Short mmCIF file of N, CA and C in Angstrom, two decimals:
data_model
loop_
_atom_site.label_atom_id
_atom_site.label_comp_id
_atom_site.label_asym_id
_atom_site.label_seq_id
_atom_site.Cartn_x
_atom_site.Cartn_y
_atom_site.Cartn_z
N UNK U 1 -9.00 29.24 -30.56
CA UNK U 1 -10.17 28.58 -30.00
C UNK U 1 -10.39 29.09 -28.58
N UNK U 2 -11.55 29.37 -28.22
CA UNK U 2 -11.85 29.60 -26.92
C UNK U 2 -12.63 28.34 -25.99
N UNK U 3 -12.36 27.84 -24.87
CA UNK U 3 -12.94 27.19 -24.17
C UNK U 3 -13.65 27.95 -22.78
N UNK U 4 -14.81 26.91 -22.57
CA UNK U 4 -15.46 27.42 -21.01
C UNK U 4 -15.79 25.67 -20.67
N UNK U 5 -14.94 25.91 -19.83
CA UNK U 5 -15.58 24.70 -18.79
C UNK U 5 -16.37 24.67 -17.57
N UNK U 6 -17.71 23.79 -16.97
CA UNK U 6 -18.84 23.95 -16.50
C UNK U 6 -18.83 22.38 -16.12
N UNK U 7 -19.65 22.51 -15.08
CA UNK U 7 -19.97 21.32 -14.32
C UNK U 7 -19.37 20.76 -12.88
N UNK U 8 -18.85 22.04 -12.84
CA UNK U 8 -17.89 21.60 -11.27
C UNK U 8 -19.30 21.85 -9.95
N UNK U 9 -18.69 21.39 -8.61
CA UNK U 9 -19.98 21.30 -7.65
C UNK U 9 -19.65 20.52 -6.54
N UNK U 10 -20.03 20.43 -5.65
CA UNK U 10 -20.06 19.86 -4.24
C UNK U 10 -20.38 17.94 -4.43
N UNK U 11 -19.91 17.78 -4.43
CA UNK U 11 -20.16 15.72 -4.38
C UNK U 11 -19.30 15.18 -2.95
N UNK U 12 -20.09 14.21 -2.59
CA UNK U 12 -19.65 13.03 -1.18
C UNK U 12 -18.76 12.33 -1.79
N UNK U 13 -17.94 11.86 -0.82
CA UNK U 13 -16.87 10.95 -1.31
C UNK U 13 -17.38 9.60 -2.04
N UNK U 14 -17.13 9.01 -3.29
CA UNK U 14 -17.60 7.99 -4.12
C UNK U 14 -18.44 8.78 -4.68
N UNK U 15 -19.15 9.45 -4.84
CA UNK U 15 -20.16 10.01 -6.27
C UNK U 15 -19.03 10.17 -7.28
N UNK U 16 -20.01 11.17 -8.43
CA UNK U 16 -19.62 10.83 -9.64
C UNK U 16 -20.09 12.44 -10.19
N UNK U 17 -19.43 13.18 -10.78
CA UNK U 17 -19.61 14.42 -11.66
C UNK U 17 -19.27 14.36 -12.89
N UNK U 18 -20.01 14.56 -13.84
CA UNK U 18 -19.08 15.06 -15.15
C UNK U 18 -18.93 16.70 -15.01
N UNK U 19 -17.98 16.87 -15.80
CA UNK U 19 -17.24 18.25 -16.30
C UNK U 19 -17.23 18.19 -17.70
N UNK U 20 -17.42 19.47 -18.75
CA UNK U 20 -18.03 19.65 -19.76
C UNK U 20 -17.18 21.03 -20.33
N UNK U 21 -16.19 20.86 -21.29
CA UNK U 21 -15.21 21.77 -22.17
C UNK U 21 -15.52 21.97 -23.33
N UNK U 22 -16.46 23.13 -23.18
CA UNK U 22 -17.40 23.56 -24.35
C UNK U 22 -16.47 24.87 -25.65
N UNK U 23 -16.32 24.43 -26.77
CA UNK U 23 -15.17 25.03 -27.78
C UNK U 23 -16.10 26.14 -28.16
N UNK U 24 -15.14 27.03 -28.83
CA UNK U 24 -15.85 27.93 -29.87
C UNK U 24 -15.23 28.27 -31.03
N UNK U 25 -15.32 28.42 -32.22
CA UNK U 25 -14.96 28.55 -33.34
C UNK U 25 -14.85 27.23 -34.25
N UNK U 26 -14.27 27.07 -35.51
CA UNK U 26 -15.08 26.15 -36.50
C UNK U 26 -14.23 25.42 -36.48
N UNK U 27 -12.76 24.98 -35.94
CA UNK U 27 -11.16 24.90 -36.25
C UNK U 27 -11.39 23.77 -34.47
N UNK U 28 -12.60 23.38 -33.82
CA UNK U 28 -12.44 22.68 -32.44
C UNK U 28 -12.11 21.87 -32.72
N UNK U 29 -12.67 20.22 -34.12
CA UNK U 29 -11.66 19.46 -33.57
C UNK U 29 -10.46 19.50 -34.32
N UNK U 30 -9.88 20.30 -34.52
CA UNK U 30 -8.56 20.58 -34.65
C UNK U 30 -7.54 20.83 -33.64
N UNK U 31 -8.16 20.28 -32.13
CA UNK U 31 -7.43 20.42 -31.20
C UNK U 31 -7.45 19.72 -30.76
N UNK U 32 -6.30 18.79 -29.72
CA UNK U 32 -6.68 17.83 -28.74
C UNK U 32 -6.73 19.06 -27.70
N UNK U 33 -7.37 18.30 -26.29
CA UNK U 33 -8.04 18.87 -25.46
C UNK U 33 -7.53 17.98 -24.02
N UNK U 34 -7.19 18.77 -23.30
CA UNK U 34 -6.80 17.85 -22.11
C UNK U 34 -7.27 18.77 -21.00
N UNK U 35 -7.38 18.29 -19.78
CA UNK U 35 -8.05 18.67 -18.64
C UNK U 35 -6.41 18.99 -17.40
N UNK U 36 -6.71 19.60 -16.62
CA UNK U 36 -5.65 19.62 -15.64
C UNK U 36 -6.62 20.30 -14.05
N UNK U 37 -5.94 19.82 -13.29
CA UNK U 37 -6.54 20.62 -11.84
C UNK U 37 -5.30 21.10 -11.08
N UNK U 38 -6.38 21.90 -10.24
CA UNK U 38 -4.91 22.59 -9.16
C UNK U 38 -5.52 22.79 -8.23
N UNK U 39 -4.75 22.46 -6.75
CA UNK U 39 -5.36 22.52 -5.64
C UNK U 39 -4.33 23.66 -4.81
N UNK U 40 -5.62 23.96 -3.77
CA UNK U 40 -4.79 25.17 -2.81
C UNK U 40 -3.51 24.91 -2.89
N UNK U 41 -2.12 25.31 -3.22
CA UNK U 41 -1.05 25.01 -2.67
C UNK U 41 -0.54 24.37 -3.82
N UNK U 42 -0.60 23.50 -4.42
CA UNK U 42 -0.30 22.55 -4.95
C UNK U 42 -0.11 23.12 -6.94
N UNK U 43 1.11 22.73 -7.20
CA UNK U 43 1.22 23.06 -8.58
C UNK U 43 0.55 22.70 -9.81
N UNK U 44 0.04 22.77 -10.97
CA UNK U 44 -1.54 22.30 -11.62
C UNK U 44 -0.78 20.60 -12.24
N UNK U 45 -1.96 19.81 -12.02
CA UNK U 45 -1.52 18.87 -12.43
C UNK U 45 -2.27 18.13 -13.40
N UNK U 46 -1.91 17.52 -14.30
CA UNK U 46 -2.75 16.77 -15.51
C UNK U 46 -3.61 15.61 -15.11
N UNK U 47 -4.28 15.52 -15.60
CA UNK U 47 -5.47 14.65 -14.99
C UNK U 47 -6.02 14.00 -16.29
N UNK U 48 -6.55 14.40 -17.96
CA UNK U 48 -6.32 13.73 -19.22
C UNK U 48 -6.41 14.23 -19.74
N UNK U 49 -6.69 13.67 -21.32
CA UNK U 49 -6.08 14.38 -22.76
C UNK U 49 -6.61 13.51 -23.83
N UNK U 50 -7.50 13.80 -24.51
CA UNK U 50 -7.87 13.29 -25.33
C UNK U 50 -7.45 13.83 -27.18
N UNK U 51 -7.16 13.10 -28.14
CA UNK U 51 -6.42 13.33 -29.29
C UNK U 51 -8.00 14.38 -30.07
N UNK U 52 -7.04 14.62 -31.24
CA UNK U 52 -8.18 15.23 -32.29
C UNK U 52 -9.50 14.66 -32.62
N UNK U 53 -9.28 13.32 -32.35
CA UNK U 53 -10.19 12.67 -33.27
C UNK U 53 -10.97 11.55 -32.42
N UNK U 54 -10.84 11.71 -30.77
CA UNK U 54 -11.57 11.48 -29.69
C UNK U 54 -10.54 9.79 -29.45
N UNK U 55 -9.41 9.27 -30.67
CA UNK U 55 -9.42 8.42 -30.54
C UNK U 55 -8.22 7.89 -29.48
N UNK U 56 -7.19 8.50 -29.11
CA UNK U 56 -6.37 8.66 -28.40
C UNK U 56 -6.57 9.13 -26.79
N UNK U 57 -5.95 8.75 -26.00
CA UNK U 57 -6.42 9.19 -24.50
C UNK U 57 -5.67 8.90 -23.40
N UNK U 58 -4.95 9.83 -22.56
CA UNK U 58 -4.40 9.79 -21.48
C UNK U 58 -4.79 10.01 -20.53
N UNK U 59 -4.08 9.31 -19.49
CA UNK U 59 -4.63 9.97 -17.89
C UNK U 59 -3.41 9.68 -17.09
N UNK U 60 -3.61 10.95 -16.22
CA UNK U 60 -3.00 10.69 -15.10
C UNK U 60 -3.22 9.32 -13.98
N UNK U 61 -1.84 9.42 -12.90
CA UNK U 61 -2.27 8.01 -12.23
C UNK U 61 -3.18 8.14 -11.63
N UNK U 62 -3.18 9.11 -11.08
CA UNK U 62 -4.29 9.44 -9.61
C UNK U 62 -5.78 9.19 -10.00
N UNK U 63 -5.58 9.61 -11.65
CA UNK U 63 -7.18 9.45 -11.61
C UNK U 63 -7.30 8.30 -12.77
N UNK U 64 -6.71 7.18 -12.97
CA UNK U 64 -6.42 6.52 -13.61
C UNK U 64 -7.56 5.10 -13.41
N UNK U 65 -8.57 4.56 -14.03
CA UNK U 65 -9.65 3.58 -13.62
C UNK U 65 -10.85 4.53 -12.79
N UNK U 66 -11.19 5.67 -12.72
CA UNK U 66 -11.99 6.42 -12.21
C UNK U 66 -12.46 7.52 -13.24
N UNK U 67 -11.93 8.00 -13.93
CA UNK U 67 -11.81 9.33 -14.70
C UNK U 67 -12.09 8.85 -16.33
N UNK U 68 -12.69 9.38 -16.91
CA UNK U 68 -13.27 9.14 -18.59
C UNK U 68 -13.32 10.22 -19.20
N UNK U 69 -12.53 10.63 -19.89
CA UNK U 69 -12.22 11.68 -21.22
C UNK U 69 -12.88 11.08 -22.67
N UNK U 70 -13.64 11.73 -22.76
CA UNK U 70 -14.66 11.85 -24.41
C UNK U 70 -14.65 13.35 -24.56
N UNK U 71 -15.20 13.29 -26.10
CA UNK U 71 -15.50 14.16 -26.65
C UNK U 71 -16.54 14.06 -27.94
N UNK U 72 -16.97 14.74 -28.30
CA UNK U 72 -18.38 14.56 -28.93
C UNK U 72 -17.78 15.97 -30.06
N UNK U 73 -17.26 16.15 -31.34
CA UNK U 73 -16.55 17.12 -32.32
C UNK U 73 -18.35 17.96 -32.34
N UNK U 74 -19.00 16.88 -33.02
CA UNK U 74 -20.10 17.87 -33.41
C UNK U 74 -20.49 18.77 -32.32
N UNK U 75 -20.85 18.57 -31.40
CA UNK U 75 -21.03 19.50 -30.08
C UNK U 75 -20.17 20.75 -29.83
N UNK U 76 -19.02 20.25 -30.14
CA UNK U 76 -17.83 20.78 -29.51
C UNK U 76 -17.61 21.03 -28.62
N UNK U 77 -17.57 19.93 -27.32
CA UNK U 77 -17.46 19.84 -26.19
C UNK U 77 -16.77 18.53 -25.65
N UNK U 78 -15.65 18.33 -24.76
CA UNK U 78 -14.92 17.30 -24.36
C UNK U 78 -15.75 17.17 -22.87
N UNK U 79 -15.53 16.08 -22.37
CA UNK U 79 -16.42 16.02 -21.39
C UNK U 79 -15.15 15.01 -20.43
N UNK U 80 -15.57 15.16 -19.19
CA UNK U 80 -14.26 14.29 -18.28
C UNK U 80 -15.47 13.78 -17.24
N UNK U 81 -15.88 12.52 -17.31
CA UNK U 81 -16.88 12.11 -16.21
C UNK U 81 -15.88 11.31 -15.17
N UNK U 82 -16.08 12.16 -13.99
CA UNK U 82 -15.05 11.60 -12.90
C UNK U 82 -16.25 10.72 -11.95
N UNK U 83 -15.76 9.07 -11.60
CA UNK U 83 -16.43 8.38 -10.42
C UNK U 83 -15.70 7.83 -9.58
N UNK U 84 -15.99 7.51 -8.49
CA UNK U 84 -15.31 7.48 -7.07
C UNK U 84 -14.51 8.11 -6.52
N UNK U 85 -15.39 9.67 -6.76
CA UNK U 85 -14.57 10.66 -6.40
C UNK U 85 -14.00 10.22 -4.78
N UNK U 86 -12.74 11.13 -4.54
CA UNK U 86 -12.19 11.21 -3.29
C UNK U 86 -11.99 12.56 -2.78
N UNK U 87 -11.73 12.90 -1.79
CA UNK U 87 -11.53 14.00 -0.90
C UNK U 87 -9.86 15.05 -1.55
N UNK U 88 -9.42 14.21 -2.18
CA UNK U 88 -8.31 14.54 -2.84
C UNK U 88 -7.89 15.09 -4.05
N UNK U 89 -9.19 14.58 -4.73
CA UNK U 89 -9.90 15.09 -5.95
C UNK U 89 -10.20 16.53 -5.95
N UNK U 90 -10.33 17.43 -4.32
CA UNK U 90 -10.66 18.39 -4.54
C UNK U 90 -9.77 19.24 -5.25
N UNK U 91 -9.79 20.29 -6.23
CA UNK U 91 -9.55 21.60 -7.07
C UNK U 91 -10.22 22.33 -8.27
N UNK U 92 -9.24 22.89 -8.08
CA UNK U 92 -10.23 24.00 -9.98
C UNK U 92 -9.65 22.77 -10.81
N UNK U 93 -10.75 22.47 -11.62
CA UNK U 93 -10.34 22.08 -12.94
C UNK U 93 -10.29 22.86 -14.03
N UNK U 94 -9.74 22.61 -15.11
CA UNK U 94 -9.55 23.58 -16.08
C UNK U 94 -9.04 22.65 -17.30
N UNK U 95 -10.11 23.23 -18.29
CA UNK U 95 -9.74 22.73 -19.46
C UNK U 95 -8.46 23.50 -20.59
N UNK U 96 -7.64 22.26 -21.59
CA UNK U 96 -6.94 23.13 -22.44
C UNK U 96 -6.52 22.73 -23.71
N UNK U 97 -6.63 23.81 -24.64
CA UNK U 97 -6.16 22.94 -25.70
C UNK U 97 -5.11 23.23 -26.51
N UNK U 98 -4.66 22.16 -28.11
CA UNK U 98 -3.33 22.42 -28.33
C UNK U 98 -3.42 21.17 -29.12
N UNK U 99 -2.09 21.29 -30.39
CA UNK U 99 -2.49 20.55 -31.66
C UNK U 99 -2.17 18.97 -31.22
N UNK U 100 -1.39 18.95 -29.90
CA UNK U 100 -1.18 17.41 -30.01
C UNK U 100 -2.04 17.24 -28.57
N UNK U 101 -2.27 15.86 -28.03
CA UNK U 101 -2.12 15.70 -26.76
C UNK U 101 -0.81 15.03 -25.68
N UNK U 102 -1.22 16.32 -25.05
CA UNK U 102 0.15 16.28 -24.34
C UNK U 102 -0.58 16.12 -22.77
N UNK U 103 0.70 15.88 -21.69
CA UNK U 103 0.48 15.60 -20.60
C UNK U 103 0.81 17.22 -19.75
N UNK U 104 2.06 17.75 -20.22
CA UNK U 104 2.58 18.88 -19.54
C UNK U 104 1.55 20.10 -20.01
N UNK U 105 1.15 21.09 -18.79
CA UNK U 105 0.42 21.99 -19.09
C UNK U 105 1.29 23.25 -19.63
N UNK U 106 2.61 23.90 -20.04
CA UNK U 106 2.83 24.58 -20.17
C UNK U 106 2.96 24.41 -21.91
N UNK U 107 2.23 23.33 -22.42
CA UNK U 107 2.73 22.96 -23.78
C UNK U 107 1.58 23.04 -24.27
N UNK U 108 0.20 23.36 -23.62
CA UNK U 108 -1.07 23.35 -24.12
C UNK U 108 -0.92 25.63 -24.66
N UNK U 109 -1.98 26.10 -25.41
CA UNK U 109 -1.76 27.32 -26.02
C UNK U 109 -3.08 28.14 -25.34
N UNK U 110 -4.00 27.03 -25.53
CA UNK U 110 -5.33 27.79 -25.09
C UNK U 110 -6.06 27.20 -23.87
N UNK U 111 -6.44 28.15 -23.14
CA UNK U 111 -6.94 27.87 -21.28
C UNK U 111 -8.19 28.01 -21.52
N UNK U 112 -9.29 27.87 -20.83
CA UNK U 112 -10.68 27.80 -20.41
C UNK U 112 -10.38 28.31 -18.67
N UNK U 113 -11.44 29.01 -18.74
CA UNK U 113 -11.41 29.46 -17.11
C UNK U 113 -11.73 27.69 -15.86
N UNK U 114 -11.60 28.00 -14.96
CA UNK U 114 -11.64 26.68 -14.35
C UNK U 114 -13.08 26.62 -13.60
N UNK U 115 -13.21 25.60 -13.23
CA UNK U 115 -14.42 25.16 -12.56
C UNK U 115 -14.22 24.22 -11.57
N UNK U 116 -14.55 24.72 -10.34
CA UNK U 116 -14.19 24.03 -8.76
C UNK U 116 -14.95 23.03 -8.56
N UNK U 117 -14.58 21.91 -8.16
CA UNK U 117 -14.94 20.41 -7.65
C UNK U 117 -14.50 19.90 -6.33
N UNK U 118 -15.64 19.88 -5.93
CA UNK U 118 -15.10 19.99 -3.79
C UNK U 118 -16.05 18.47 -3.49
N UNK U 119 -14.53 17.90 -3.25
CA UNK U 119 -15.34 16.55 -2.92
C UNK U 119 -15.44 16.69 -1.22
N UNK U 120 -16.58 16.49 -0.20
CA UNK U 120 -16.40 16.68 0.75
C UNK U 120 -18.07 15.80 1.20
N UNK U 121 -17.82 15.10 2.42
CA UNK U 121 -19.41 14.94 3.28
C UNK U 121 -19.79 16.21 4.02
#
């Protein structure tokens, strides 16, 4: 499966962005799909994860009551609508996928290039 993720962009502290992990091939929801970011410096960290079947769903703490993982199979696109963003929030996000959902990124198979989210006034 190939992913491209889209929707990253400049937002004030408290707005709200979605991000959008668009699949390709016929076998998408045959994957769970989880999101991760990485900031300057900082090692990539999981942020959520949604199951095969949209019905399962994790998140990290940080973004835990702020952050919403869906997915829409027919589309084939997972979507992560982040609100009350913070200044901390800033990095590449990057989508990934892999037959279970998992939290650790070295256990996901397939990457999507990333897409930068700069929370800043």
């Amino acid at each position: 499966v190939q992913l491209q993720a889209s929707g990253g962009g400049l937002v004030q502290p408290g707005g709200s962005l979605k991000l959008s992990c668009a699949g390709s091939g016929s076998t998408f929801s045959g994957y769970a799909v989880g999101w991760f970011r990485q900031a300057p410096g900082k090692d990539r960290e999981f942020v959520a994860t949604i199951s095969r079947g949209g019905t399962v769903s994790y998140y990290g703490d940080s973004v835990k009551g702020r952050f919403t993982i869906s997915r829409d199979n027919a589309k084939k696109t997972v979507y992560l609508q982040m609100s009350r963003l913070k200044p901390e929030d800033t990095a590449v996000y990057y989508c990934a996928a892999d037959s279970s959902a998992r939290t650790r990124p070295d256990m996901y198979d397939f990457w999507g290039q990333g897409t930068l989210v700069t929370v800043s006034s």
